PDB file of C-alpha atoms in Angstrom:
ATOM      1  CA  MET A  23       1.938   1.990   9.383  1.00  0.00           C
ATOM      2  CA  CYS A  24       2.767   3.750   6.139  1.00  0.00           C
ATOM      3  CA  HIS A  25       5.446   6.132   4.897  1.00  0.00           C
ATOM      4  CA  SER A  26       2.717   8.764   4.564  1.00  0.00           C
ATOM      5  CA  ASP A  27       2.375   8.631   8.366  1.00  0.00           C
ATOM      6  CA  VAL A  28       5.913  10.028   8.647  1.00  0.00           C
ATOM      7  CA  ASP A  29       4.935  13.001   6.492  1.00  0.00           C
ATOM      8  CA  HIS A  30       1.672  13.362   8.385  1.00  0.00           C
ATOM      9  CA  MET A  31       3.478  13.639  11.715  1.00  0.00           C
ATOM     10  CA  HIS A  32       5.370  16.598  10.212  1.00  0.00           C
ATOM     11  CA  GLY A  33       2.187  18.302   9.031  1.00  0.00           C
ATOM     12  CA  ILE A  34       2.388  17.179   5.403  1.00  0.00           C
ATOM     13  CA  VAL A  35      -0.863  15.549   4.279  1.00  0.00           C
ATOM     14  CA  HIS A  36      -1.058  13.884   0.873  1.00  0.00           C
ATOM     15  CA  THR A  37      -4.798  13.453   0.360  1.00  0.00           C
ATOM     16  CA  PRO A  38      -6.521  15.414  -2.430  1.00  0.00           C
ATOM     17  CA  TRP A  39      -9.246  16.523   0.005  1.00  0.00           C
ATOM     18  CA  GLY A  40      -7.252  19.041   1.972  1.00  0.00           C
ATOM     19  CA  GLY A  41      -6.095  17.132   5.017  1.00  0.00           C
ATOM     20  CA  ALA A  42      -6.120  18.327   8.604  1.00  0.00           C
ATOM     21  CA  TYR A  43      -3.383  18.958  11.130  1.00  0.00           C
ATOM     22  CA  PRO A  44      -2.991  18.257  13.965  1.00  0.00           C
ATOM     23  CA  SER A  45      -4.934  15.038  13.684  1.00  0.00           C
ATOM     24  CA  ILE A  46      -4.663  11.406  14.729  1.00  0.00           C
ATOM     25  CA  ALA A  47      -2.839   9.432  12.057  1.00  0.00           C
ATOM     26  CA  GLY A  48      -3.379   5.801  11.075  1.00  0.00           C
ATOM     27  CA  HIS A  49      -5.342   4.708   8.019  1.00  0.00           C
ATOM     28  CA  GLU A  50      -4.536   0.962   7.671  1.00  0.00           C
ATOM     29  CA  ILE A  51      -6.978   0.010  10.388  1.00  0.00           C
ATOM     30  CA  VAL A  52      -8.019  -3.275  11.999  1.00  0.00           C
ATOM     31  CA  GLY A  53     -10.089  -3.170  15.181  1.00  0.00           C
ATOM     32  CA  ARG A  54     -13.013  -4.593  17.128  1.00  0.00           C
ATOM     33  CA  ILE A  55     -16.426  -3.010  17.460  1.00  0.00           C
ATOM     34  CA  ASP A  56     -16.647  -1.703  21.034  1.00  0.00           C
ATOM     35  CA  ALA A  57     -20.118  -0.117  20.925  1.00  0.00           C
ATOM     36  CA  LEU A  58     -22.840   0.519  18.362  1.00  0.00           C
ATOM     37  CA  ALA A  59     -25.467   3.218  18.067  1.00  0.00           C
ATOM     38  CA  ASP A  60     -29.048   2.129  17.472  1.00  0.00           C
ATOM     39  CA  GLY A  61     -29.374   0.621  14.010  1.00  0.00           C
ATOM     40  CA  ALA A  62     -25.664   0.794  13.218  1.00  0.00           C
ATOM     41  CA  GLY A  63     -25.088  -2.953  13.587  1.00  0.00           C
ATOM     42  CA  SER A  64     -27.777  -3.881  11.081  1.00  0.00           C
ATOM     43  CA  ARG A  65     -26.711  -1.149   8.670  1.00  0.00           C
ATOM     44  CA  TRP A  66     -23.083  -2.291   8.727  1.00  0.00           C
ATOM     45  CA  GLY A  67     -23.779  -5.996   9.155  1.00  0.00           C
ATOM     46  CA  VAL A  68     -21.568  -6.236  12.255  1.00  0.00           C
ATOM     47  CA  GLU A  69     -21.961  -6.773  15.974  1.00  0.00           C
ATOM     48  CA  VAL A  70     -20.153  -5.728  19.135  1.00  0.00           C
ATOM     49  CA  GLY A  71     -16.863  -7.583  19.543  1.00  0.00           C
ATOM     50  CA  GLN A  72     -16.471  -8.358  15.851  1.00  0.00           C
ATOM     51  CA  ARG A  73     -13.127  -7.765  14.147  1.00  0.00           C
ATOM     52  CA  VAL A  74     -13.336  -5.465  11.125  1.00  0.00           C
ATOM     53  CA  ALA A  75     -11.297  -3.619   8.553  1.00  0.00           C
ATOM     54  CA  VAL A  76     -12.129   0.088   8.537  1.00  0.00           C
ATOM     55  CA  ARG A  77     -12.007   1.602   5.090  1.00  0.00           C
ATOM     56  CA  GLU A  78     -10.115   4.846   5.309  1.00  0.00           C
ATOM     57  CA  SER A  79     -12.152   6.674   2.642  1.00  0.00           C
ATOM     58  CA  VAL A  80     -15.443   8.029   3.946  1.00  0.00           C
ATOM     59  CA  PRO A  81     -17.964   9.201   1.310  1.00  0.00           C
ATOM     60  CA  LEU A  82     -19.490  12.346   2.834  1.00  0.00           C
ATOM     61  CA  PRO A  83     -21.667  15.098   1.367  1.00  0.00           C
ATOM     62  CA  GLY A  84     -19.304  17.378  -0.491  1.00  0.00           C
ATOM     63  CA  GLY A  85     -16.649  14.756  -1.127  1.00  0.00           C
ATOM     64  CA  ILE A  86     -14.558  11.922   0.242  1.00  0.00           C
ATOM     65  CA  ARG A  87     -12.503  12.304   3.425  1.00  0.00           C
ATOM     66  CA  VAL A  88      -9.830   9.971   4.742  1.00  0.00           C
ATOM     67  CA  TYR A  89      -9.455   8.622   8.260  1.00  0.00           C
ATOM     68  CA  GLY A  90      -6.007   9.291   9.648  1.00  0.00           C
ATOM     69  CA  HIS A  91      -5.509  12.339   7.412  1.00  0.00           C
ATOM     70  CA  ASP A  92      -8.581  14.538   6.898  1.00  0.00           C
ATOM     71  CA  PHE A  93     -10.120  14.926  10.362  1.00  0.00           C
ATOM     72  CA  GLY A  94      -8.647  17.365  12.880  1.00  0.00           C
ATOM     73  CA  ILE A  95      -8.480  16.700  16.616  1.00  0.00           C
ATOM     74  CA  ASP A  96     -11.006  19.496  17.239  1.00  0.00           C
ATOM     75  CA  GLU A  97     -13.709  17.915  15.081  1.00  0.00           C
ATOM     76  CA  ARG A  98     -16.290  16.008  17.145  1.00  0.00           C
ATOM     77  CA  SER A  99     -14.362  13.512  19.296  1.00  0.00           C
ATOM     78  CA  GLY A 100     -11.176  13.988  17.280  1.00  0.00           C
ATOM     79  CA  LEU A 101     -10.751  10.186  17.345  1.00  0.00           C
ATOM     80  CA  PHE A 102     -10.645   9.663  13.603  1.00  0.00           C
ATOM     81  CA  GLY A 103      -7.402   7.743  13.134  1.00  0.00           C
ATOM     82  CA  GLY A 104      -6.098   4.279  13.840  1.00  0.00           C
ATOM     83  CA  PHE A 105      -3.297   5.444  16.155  1.00  0.00           C
ATOM     84  CA  ALA A 106      -5.647   5.685  19.142  1.00  0.00           C
ATOM     85  CA  ASP A 107      -7.096   3.257  21.690  1.00  0.00           C
ATOM     86  CA  TYR A 108     -10.610   4.051  20.472  1.00  0.00           C
ATOM     87  CA  MET A 109     -11.839   5.399  17.175  1.00  0.00           C
ATOM     88  CA  GLU A 110     -15.122   7.069  16.249  1.00  0.00           C
ATOM     89  CA  LEU A 111     -16.774   5.732  13.095  1.00  0.00           C
ATOM     90  CA  LEU A 112     -19.041   8.011  11.110  1.00  0.00           C
ATOM     91  CA  PRO A 113     -22.329   6.526   9.804  1.00  0.00           C
ATOM     92  CA  GLU A 114     -21.020   6.681   6.219  1.00  0.00           C
ATOM     93  CA  THR A 115     -18.039   4.456   7.112  1.00  0.00           C
ATOM     94  CA  LEU A 116     -17.662   1.196   5.217  1.00  0.00           C
ATOM     95  CA  LEU A 117     -16.525  -1.882   7.157  1.00  0.00           C
ATOM     96  CA  GLU A 118     -15.426  -5.364   6.159  1.00  0.00           C
ATOM     97  CA  PRO A 119     -15.576  -8.264   8.659  1.00  0.00           C
ATOM     98  CA  LEU A 120     -12.210 -10.009   9.025  1.00  0.00           C
ATOM     99  CA  PRO A 121     -11.210 -13.585   9.929  1.00  0.00           C
ATOM    100  CA  GLU A 122     -10.656 -14.479  13.576  1.00  0.00           C
ATOM    101  CA  ASP A 123      -7.976 -17.116  12.958  1.00  0.00           C
ATOM    102  CA  ILE A 124      -5.263 -14.681  11.772  1.00  0.00           C
ATOM    103  CA  PRO A 125      -3.472 -12.257  14.143  1.00  0.00           C
ATOM    104  CA  ALA A 126      -4.722  -8.681  13.888  1.00  0.00           C
ATOM    105  CA  ALA A 127      -1.267  -7.303  13.030  1.00  0.00           C
ATOM    106  CA  GLU A 128      -1.067  -9.630  10.031  1.00  0.00           C
ATOM    107  CA  LEU A 129      -4.525  -8.598   8.876  1.00  0.00           C
ATOM    108  CA  THR A 130      -3.499  -4.954   8.463  1.00  0.00           C
ATOM    109  CA  VAL A 131      -2.085  -6.022   5.101  1.00  0.00           C
ATOM    110  CA  TRP A 132      -5.644  -5.817   3.746  1.00  0.00           C
ATOM    111  CA  GLU A 133      -5.193  -2.081   3.056  1.00  0.00           C
ATOM    112  CA  PRO A 134      -1.957  -2.050   1.027  1.00  0.00           C
ATOM    113  CA  LEU A 135      -3.173  -5.198  -0.716  1.00  0.00           C
ATOM    114  CA  ALA A 136      -6.375  -3.436  -1.783  1.00  0.00           C
ATOM    115  CA  ILE A 137      -4.263  -0.649  -3.304  1.00  0.00           C
ATOM    116  CA  ALA A 138      -1.972  -3.179  -4.975  1.00  0.00           C
ATOM    117  CA  ILE A 139      -4.986  -4.984  -6.459  1.00  0.00           C
ATOM    118  CA  ARG A 140      -6.100  -1.669  -7.963  1.00  0.00           C
ATOM    119  CA  TRP A 141      -2.635  -1.155  -9.464  1.00  0.00           C
ATOM    120  CA  ALA A 142      -2.612  -4.723 -10.788  1.00  0.00           C
ATOM    121  CA  THR A 143      -5.903  -4.295 -12.634  1.00  0.00           C
ATOM    122  CA  ALA A 144      -3.791  -3.840 -15.785  1.00  0.00           C
ATOM    123  CA  VAL A 145      -2.361  -7.357 -15.402  1.00  0.00           C
ATOM    124  CA  LYS A 146      -3.887 -10.089 -17.541  1.00  0.00           C
ATOM    125  CA  PRO A 147      -3.375 -13.866 -17.267  1.00  0.00           C
ATOM    126  CA  GLY A 148       0.003 -14.809 -18.686  1.00  0.00           C
ATOM    127  CA  ASP A 149       1.473 -11.292 -18.420  1.00  0.00           C
ATOM    128  CA  SER A 150       4.971 -10.422 -17.283  1.00  0.00           C
ATOM    129  CA  VAL A 151       5.209  -7.762 -14.552  1.00  0.00           C
ATOM    130  CA  ALA A 152       8.051  -5.650 -13.182  1.00  0.00           C
ATOM    131  CA  ILE A 153       7.502  -4.125  -9.739  1.00  0.00           C
ATOM    132  CA  LEU A 154       9.765  -1.209  -8.897  1.00  0.00           C
ATOM    133  CA  GLY A 155      10.372  -0.810  -5.174  1.00  0.00           C
ATOM    134  CA  PRO A 156      10.035  -3.588  -2.554  1.00  0.00           C
ATOM    135  CA  GLY A 157       8.264  -1.585   0.126  1.00  0.00           C
ATOM    136  CA  HIS A 158       5.080  -2.890   1.722  1.00  0.00           C
ATOM    137  CA  LEU A 159       3.089  -1.838  -1.341  1.00  0.00           C
ATOM    138  CA  GLY A 160       5.627  -3.372  -3.703  1.00  0.00           C
ATOM    139  CA  LEU A 161       5.530  -6.674  -1.843  1.00  0.00           C
ATOM    140  CA  ALA A 162       1.731  -6.564  -1.767  1.00  0.00           C
ATOM    141  CA  SER A 163       1.851  -5.992  -5.525  1.00  0.00           C
ATOM    142  CA  ILE A 164       3.534  -9.388  -5.925  1.00  0.00           C
ATOM    143  CA  VAL A 165       0.488 -11.021  -4.340  1.00  0.00           C
ATOM    144  CA  ALA A 166      -1.905  -8.857  -6.360  1.00  0.00           C
ATOM    145  CA  ALA A 167      -0.146  -9.492  -9.685  1.00  0.00           C
ATOM    146  CA  ARG A 168      -0.109 -13.235  -9.065  1.00  0.00           C
ATOM    147  CA  ALA A 169      -3.820 -13.179  -8.164  1.00  0.00           C
ATOM    148  CA  ALA A 170      -4.460 -11.355 -11.458  1.00  0.00           C
ATOM    149  CA  GLY A 171      -2.733 -14.156 -13.366  1.00  0.00           C
ATOM    150  CA  ALA A 172       0.798 -12.843 -13.932  1.00  0.00           C
ATOM    151  CA  GLU A 173       3.087 -15.576 -15.202  1.00  0.00           C
ATOM    152  CA  ARG A 174       6.415 -13.845 -14.587  1.00  0.00           C
ATOM    153  CA  ILE A 175       7.081 -11.306 -11.825  1.00  0.00           C
ATOM    154  CA  PHE A 176      10.274  -9.317 -11.265  1.00  0.00           C
ATOM    155  CA  ILE A 177      11.093  -6.730  -8.624  1.00  0.00           C
ATOM    156  CA  THR A 178      13.825  -4.124  -8.221  1.00  0.00           C
ATOM    157  CA  GLY A 179      15.416  -2.482  -5.205  1.00  0.00           C
ATOM    158  CA  THR A 180      18.546  -0.895  -3.795  1.00  0.00           C
ATOM    159  CA  PRO A 181      21.246  -2.333  -1.508  1.00  0.00           C
ATOM    160  CA  ALA A 182      19.340  -0.824   1.419  1.00  0.00           C
ATOM    161  CA  ASP A 183      16.406  -3.047   0.403  1.00  0.00           C
ATOM    162  CA  ALA A 184      18.277  -6.341   0.959  1.00  0.00           C
ATOM    163  CA  LEU A 185      15.783  -7.554   3.588  1.00  0.00           C
ATOM    164  CA  ARG A 186      12.856  -6.644   1.362  1.00  0.00           C
ATOM    165  CA  LEU A 187      14.358  -8.235  -1.740  1.00  0.00           C
ATOM    166  CA  ASP A 188      14.843 -11.433   0.267  1.00  0.00           C
ATOM    167  CA  ALA A 189      11.172 -11.234   1.260  1.00  0.00           C
ATOM    168  CA  ALA A 190      10.260 -10.848  -2.417  1.00  0.00           C
ATOM    169  CA  ARG A 191      12.221 -13.980  -3.257  1.00  0.00           C
ATOM    170  CA  LYS A 192      10.350 -15.810  -0.515  1.00  0.00           C
ATOM    171  CA  LEU A 193       7.119 -14.617  -2.124  1.00  0.00           C
ATOM    172  CA  GLY A 194       8.212 -16.285  -5.356  1.00  0.00           C
ATOM    173  CA  VAL A 195       9.373 -13.588  -7.772  1.00  0.00           C
ATOM    174  CA  GLU A 196      11.369 -14.872 -10.720  1.00  0.00           C
ATOM    175  CA  GLU A 197      14.177 -12.436 -10.007  1.00  0.00           C
ATOM    176  CA  ALA A 198      14.843  -9.722  -7.416  1.00  0.00           C
ATOM    177  CA  ILE A 199      17.201  -7.198  -9.003  1.00  0.00           C
ATOM    178  CA  ASP A 200      19.668  -5.142  -6.959  1.00  0.00           C
ATOM    179  CA  ILE A 201      19.983  -2.017  -9.093  1.00  0.00           C
ATOM    180  CA  SER A 202      23.445  -1.227  -7.667  1.00  0.00           C
ATOM    181  CA  ALA A 203      24.817  -4.454  -9.147  1.00  0.00           C
ATOM    182  CA  THR A 204      22.740  -4.692 -12.326  1.00  0.00           C
ATOM    183  CA  ASP A 205      21.196  -2.129 -14.662  1.00  0.00           C
ATOM    184  CA  PRO A 206      17.500  -2.920 -14.129  1.00  0.00           C
ATOM    185  CA  VAL A 207      16.394  -1.842 -17.615  1.00  0.00           C
ATOM    186  CA  GLU A 208      19.051  -3.970 -19.296  1.00  0.00           C
ATOM    187  CA  ARG A 209      18.330  -6.921 -17.043  1.00  0.00           C
ATOM    188  CA  ILE A 210      14.595  -6.842 -17.727  1.00  0.00           C
ATOM    189  CA  GLY A 211      15.421  -6.716 -21.433  1.00  0.00           C
ATOM    190  CA  GLU A 212      17.689  -9.760 -21.094  1.00  0.00           C
ATOM    191  CA  LEU A 213      15.036 -11.689 -19.166  1.00  0.00           C
ATOM    192  CA  THR A 214      12.080 -10.865 -21.406  1.00  0.00           C
ATOM    193  CA  GLY A 215      13.490  -9.978 -24.813  1.00  0.00           C
ATOM    194  CA  ASP A 216      11.103  -7.100 -25.448  1.00  0.00           C
ATOM    195  CA  GLY A 217      10.133  -5.822 -22.004  1.00  0.00           C
ATOM    196  CA  VAL A 218       7.267  -6.579 -19.649  1.00  0.00           C
ATOM    197  CA  HIS A 219       3.559  -6.198 -20.241  1.00  0.00           C
ATOM    198  CA  VAL A 220       3.033  -4.181 -17.054  1.00  0.00           C
ATOM    199  CA  VAL A 221       5.297  -2.090 -14.840  1.00  0.00           C
ATOM    200  CA  ILE A 222       4.076  -1.189 -11.356  1.00  0.00           C
ATOM    201  CA  ASP A 223       6.104   1.709  -9.946  1.00  0.00           C
ATOM    202  CA  ALA A 224       5.583   1.202  -6.212  1.00  0.00           C
ATOM    203  CA  ALA A 225       8.670   3.152  -5.124  1.00  0.00           C
ATOM    204  CA  SER A 226       8.153   6.087  -2.797  1.00  0.00           C
ATOM    205  CA  ALA A 227      10.287   9.249  -3.034  1.00  0.00           C
ATOM    206  CA  SER A 228      12.468   7.983  -5.920  1.00  0.00           C
ATOM    207  CA  THR A 229      11.680   9.551  -9.296  1.00  0.00           C
ATOM    208  CA  ALA A 230      14.235   7.432 -11.174  1.00  0.00           C
ATOM    209  CA  THR A 231      11.763   4.555 -11.278  1.00  0.00           C
ATOM    210  CA  VAL A 232       9.389   6.555 -13.499  1.00  0.00           C
ATOM    211  CA  THR A 233      11.829   6.636 -16.420  1.00  0.00           C
ATOM    212  CA  GLN A 234      13.103   3.142 -15.659  1.00  0.00           C
ATOM    213  CA  GLY A 235       9.563   1.813 -15.833  1.00  0.00           C
ATOM    214  CA  MET A 236       8.865   3.509 -19.161  1.00  0.00           C
ATOM    215  CA  GLN A 237      11.967   1.843 -20.613  1.00  0.00           C
ATOM    216  CA  MET A 238      11.134  -1.586 -19.154  1.00  0.00           C
ATOM    217  CA  ALA A 239       7.641  -1.766 -20.648  1.00  0.00           C
ATOM    218  CA  ARG A 240       7.255  -3.427 -24.033  1.00  0.00           C
ATOM    219  CA  ARG A 241       5.629  -1.613 -26.940  1.00  0.00           C
ATOM    220  CA  GLY A 242       1.965  -1.145 -26.053  1.00  0.00           C
ATOM    221  CA  GLY A 243       2.692  -1.920 -22.403  1.00  0.00           C
ATOM    222  CA  THR A 244       1.314  -0.237 -19.303  1.00  0.00           C
ATOM    223  CA  VAL A 245       3.176   1.695 -16.611  1.00  0.00           C
ATOM    224  CA  VAL A 246       1.280   2.227 -13.366  1.00  0.00           C
ATOM    225  CA  ILE A 247       2.638   5.144 -11.327  1.00  0.00           C
ATOM    226  CA  GLY A 248       1.712   4.211  -7.778  1.00  0.00           C
ATOM    227  CA  GLY A 249       4.390   5.357  -5.310  1.00  0.00           C
ATOM    228  CA  LEU A 250       4.339   9.026  -4.328  1.00  0.00           C
ATOM    229  CA  LYS A 251       7.472  11.011  -5.207  1.00  0.00           C
ATOM    230  CA  ASP A 252       7.162  13.802  -2.624  1.00  0.00           C
ATOM    231  CA  ARG A 253       6.212  16.239  -5.406  1.00  0.00           C
ATOM    232  CA  LYS A 254       9.696  16.043  -6.967  1.00  0.00           C
ATOM    233  CA  PRO A 255      10.117  16.675 -10.721  1.00  0.00           C
ATOM    234  CA  VAL A 256      11.155  13.674 -12.815  1.00  0.00           C
ATOM    235  CA  GLU A 257      14.593  14.194 -14.336  1.00  0.00           C
ATOM    236  CA  GLY A 258      15.129  12.645 -17.770  1.00  0.00           C
ATOM    237  CA  PHE A 259      11.420  12.192 -18.553  1.00  0.00           C
ATOM    238  CA  ILE A 260      11.067  11.799 -22.327  1.00  0.00           C
ATOM    239  CA  SER A 261       7.442  12.178 -23.340  1.00  0.00           C
ATOM    240  CA  ASP A 262       8.167  10.894 -26.850  1.00  0.00           C
ATOM    241  CA  TRP A 263       8.435   7.402 -25.367  1.00  0.00           C
ATOM    242  CA  ILE A 264       4.676   7.451 -24.841  1.00  0.00           C
ATOM    243  CA  PRO A 265       3.472   7.909 -28.452  1.00  0.00           C
ATOM    244  CA  MET A 266       6.454   6.244 -30.123  1.00  0.00           C
ATOM    245  CA  ARG A 267       6.128   3.070 -28.060  1.00  0.00           C
ATOM    246  CA  GLN A 268       2.372   3.349 -27.498  1.00  0.00           C
ATOM    247  CA  LEU A 269       2.760   3.247 -23.727  1.00  0.00           C
ATOM    248  CA  HIS A 270      -0.196   3.548 -21.395  1.00  0.00           C
ATOM    249  CA  LEU A 271       0.441   5.497 -18.184  1.00  0.00           C
ATOM    250  CA  HIS A 272      -1.923   5.065 -15.263  1.00  0.00           C
ATOM    251  CA  ALA A 273      -2.153   6.199 -11.656  1.00  0.00           C
ATOM    252  CA  GLY A 274      -4.017   3.042 -10.795  1.00  0.00           C
ATOM    253  CA  PHE A 275      -7.480   1.993 -11.854  1.00  0.00           C
ATOM    254  CA  PRO A 276     -10.947   2.864 -10.543  1.00  0.00           C
ATOM    255  CA  GLY A 277     -13.046   0.553  -8.460  1.00  0.00           C
ATOM    256  CA  ASP A 278     -13.345  -0.658  -4.896  1.00  0.00           C
ATOM    257  CA  HIS A 279     -10.964  -3.540  -4.267  1.00  0.00           C
ATOM    258  CA  VAL A 280     -11.294  -3.928  -0.496  1.00  0.00           C
ATOM    259  CA  LYS A 281     -13.703  -6.851  -0.755  1.00  0.00           C
ATOM    260  CA  THR A 282     -11.319  -8.603  -3.149  1.00  0.00           C
ATOM    261  CA  SER A 283      -8.422  -8.029  -0.753  1.00  0.00           C
ATOM    262  CA  VAL A 284     -10.318  -9.434   2.226  1.00  0.00           C
ATOM    263  CA  GLU A 285     -11.608 -12.366   0.187  1.00  0.00           C
ATOM    264  CA  LEU A 286      -8.083 -13.302  -0.927  1.00  0.00           C
ATOM    265  CA  ILE A 287      -7.058 -13.302   2.738  1.00  0.00           C
ATOM    266  CA  ARG A 288     -10.046 -15.478   3.633  1.00  0.00           C
ATOM    267  CA  GLN A 289      -9.140 -17.913   0.860  1.00  0.00           C
ATOM    268  CA  GLY A 290      -5.612 -18.316   2.196  1.00  0.00           C
ATOM    269  CA  LYS A 291      -4.066 -16.776  -0.927  1.00  0.00           C
ATOM    270  CA  VAL A 292      -2.187 -14.090   0.997  1.00  0.00           C
ATOM    271  CA  PRO A 293       0.924 -15.106   2.996  1.00  0.00           C
ATOM    272  CA  THR A 294       0.042 -12.721   5.823  1.00  0.00           C
ATOM    273  CA  ALA A 295       2.802 -14.006   8.141  1.00  0.00           C
ATOM    274  CA  ASP A 296       5.472 -13.484   5.466  1.00  0.00           C
ATOM    275  CA  LEU A 297       4.205  -9.930   4.944  1.00  0.00           C
ATOM    276  CA  LEU A 298       4.026  -9.015   8.632  1.00  0.00           C
ATOM    277  CA  GLY A 299       7.388  -7.390   9.297  1.00  0.00           C
ATOM    278  CA  GLU A 300       7.653  -5.904  12.808  1.00  0.00           C
ATOM    279  CA  VAL A 301       4.951  -5.145  15.368  1.00  0.00           C
ATOM    280  CA  VAL A 302       5.485  -2.189  17.698  1.00  0.00           C
ATOM    281  CA  THR A 303       3.624  -0.688  20.649  1.00  0.00           C
ATOM    282  CA  VAL A 304       3.217   2.974  21.527  1.00  0.00           C
ATOM    283  CA  ASP A 305       6.498   2.842  23.437  1.00  0.00           C
ATOM    284  CA  GLY A 306       8.300   2.013  20.199  1.00  0.00           C
ATOM    285  CA  PHE A 307       6.385   4.474  18.026  1.00  0.00           C
ATOM    286  CA  GLY A 308       9.225   6.987  17.664  1.00  0.00           C
ATOM    287  CA  ASP A 309      11.686   4.346  16.510  1.00  0.00           C
ATOM    288  CA  ALA A 310       9.028   2.946  14.168  1.00  0.00           C
ATOM    289  CA  LEU A 311       8.668   6.337  12.466  1.00  0.00           C
ATOM    290  CA  ARG A 312      12.434   6.586  12.119  1.00  0.00           C
ATOM    291  CA  LEU A 313      12.513   3.069  10.719  1.00  0.00           C
ATOM    292  CA  LEU A 314       9.879   4.011   8.142  1.00  0.00           C
ATOM    293  CA  ALA A 315      11.985   7.034   7.217  1.00  0.00           C
ATOM    294  CA  ARG A 316      15.104   4.836   6.904  1.00  0.00           C
ATOM    295  CA  GLU A 317      16.830   6.780   9.668  1.00  0.00           C
ATOM    296  CA  LEU A 318      17.989   3.826  11.792  1.00  0.00           C
ATOM    297  CA  PRO A 319      21.297   2.533  10.364  1.00  0.00           C
ATOM    298  CA  GLY A 320      21.489  -1.227  10.179  1.00  0.00           C
ATOM    299  CA  ARG A 321      17.763  -1.744  10.752  1.00  0.00           C
ATOM    300  CA  ASP A 322      14.918  -2.360   8.337  1.00  0.00           C
ATOM    301  CA  ALA A 323      11.495  -3.991   8.259  1.00  0.00           C
ATOM    302  CA  ILE A 324       9.363  -5.122   5.347  1.00  0.00           C
ATOM    303  CA  ARG A 325       6.304  -3.682   7.093  1.00  0.00           C
ATOM    304  CA  LEU A 326       5.409  -2.093  10.446  1.00  0.00           C
ATOM    305  CA  ALA A 327       2.233  -2.572  12.439  1.00  0.00           C
ATOM    306  CA  LEU A 328       1.304  -0.542  15.514  1.00  0.00           C
ATOM    307  CA  THR A 329      -0.707  -2.485  18.092  1.00  0.00           C
ATOM    308  CA  LEU A 330      -2.640  -0.790  20.874  1.00  0.00           C
ATOM    309  CA  THR A 331      -4.595  -3.717  22.302  1.00  0.00           C
ATOM    310  CA  GLU A 332      -2.159  -6.649  22.474  1.00  0.00           C
ATOM    311  CA  GLY A 333      -3.191  -8.024  19.096  1.00  0.00           C
ATOM    312  CA  LYS A 334      -6.898  -8.385  19.934  1.00  0.00           C
TER     313      LYS A 334
END
């Protein structure tokens, strides 16, 4: 489950390809092949019963569409999202076989990890990295940055992120910074001297991290704007920082990183159990959405996975 699912359930769809509502949500998908049309198994390289990751982006004539966001319930079967017992796969769908020795709920991390790998493309061996926001994408960015060769990794969060900051420490960051107790820009300066090579802004909704990230990056550094800000304007944005400090701003980097994500999982380089969080069933779906929206006082989870088939 993803924060964008909360918006989706309220009719707000973030994809650039228009979106559809009402539709079945769910785009971080792990499932088993239940049936195959003639020739589909050989084309996809899979067989009935096999566990696969379903890539949410479907390259169709006229443009890309996204499972869980861009297909309405009145189109064909309407079963084009992961939050259903069965899902229809279009011929253009891309699949990746997944390991059988890891629980399905843990394997759903393949999708945020693939995004995090794209964000971490800017990271070079020996770099220092600051990750802003310890959500499921921020935590996945720790794994991605380390896989890219980062030598020093820092992460920031709020008091409400205490559980997530603890998870980041378990994942081996050099320091997890509570921004209510420490000015994150000053602290990064103290730790590095001249700022980090790469900032990955993985925070959703908060715009403050955009300006924080631009101040944390060293001269010539890169700031990757990853987390969506709900279309809010950025207060205090000073564009002069970009030319005067030769900053590079990115929204991520091109390329397909799903295979890399799955391969890292296969190689045992992804602590899938540590990144699991909570697993819910349909009966707990409403509370899960409220948990994603931070509307349940005293409760938090580093990640949420919805299971419909008892983890099969």
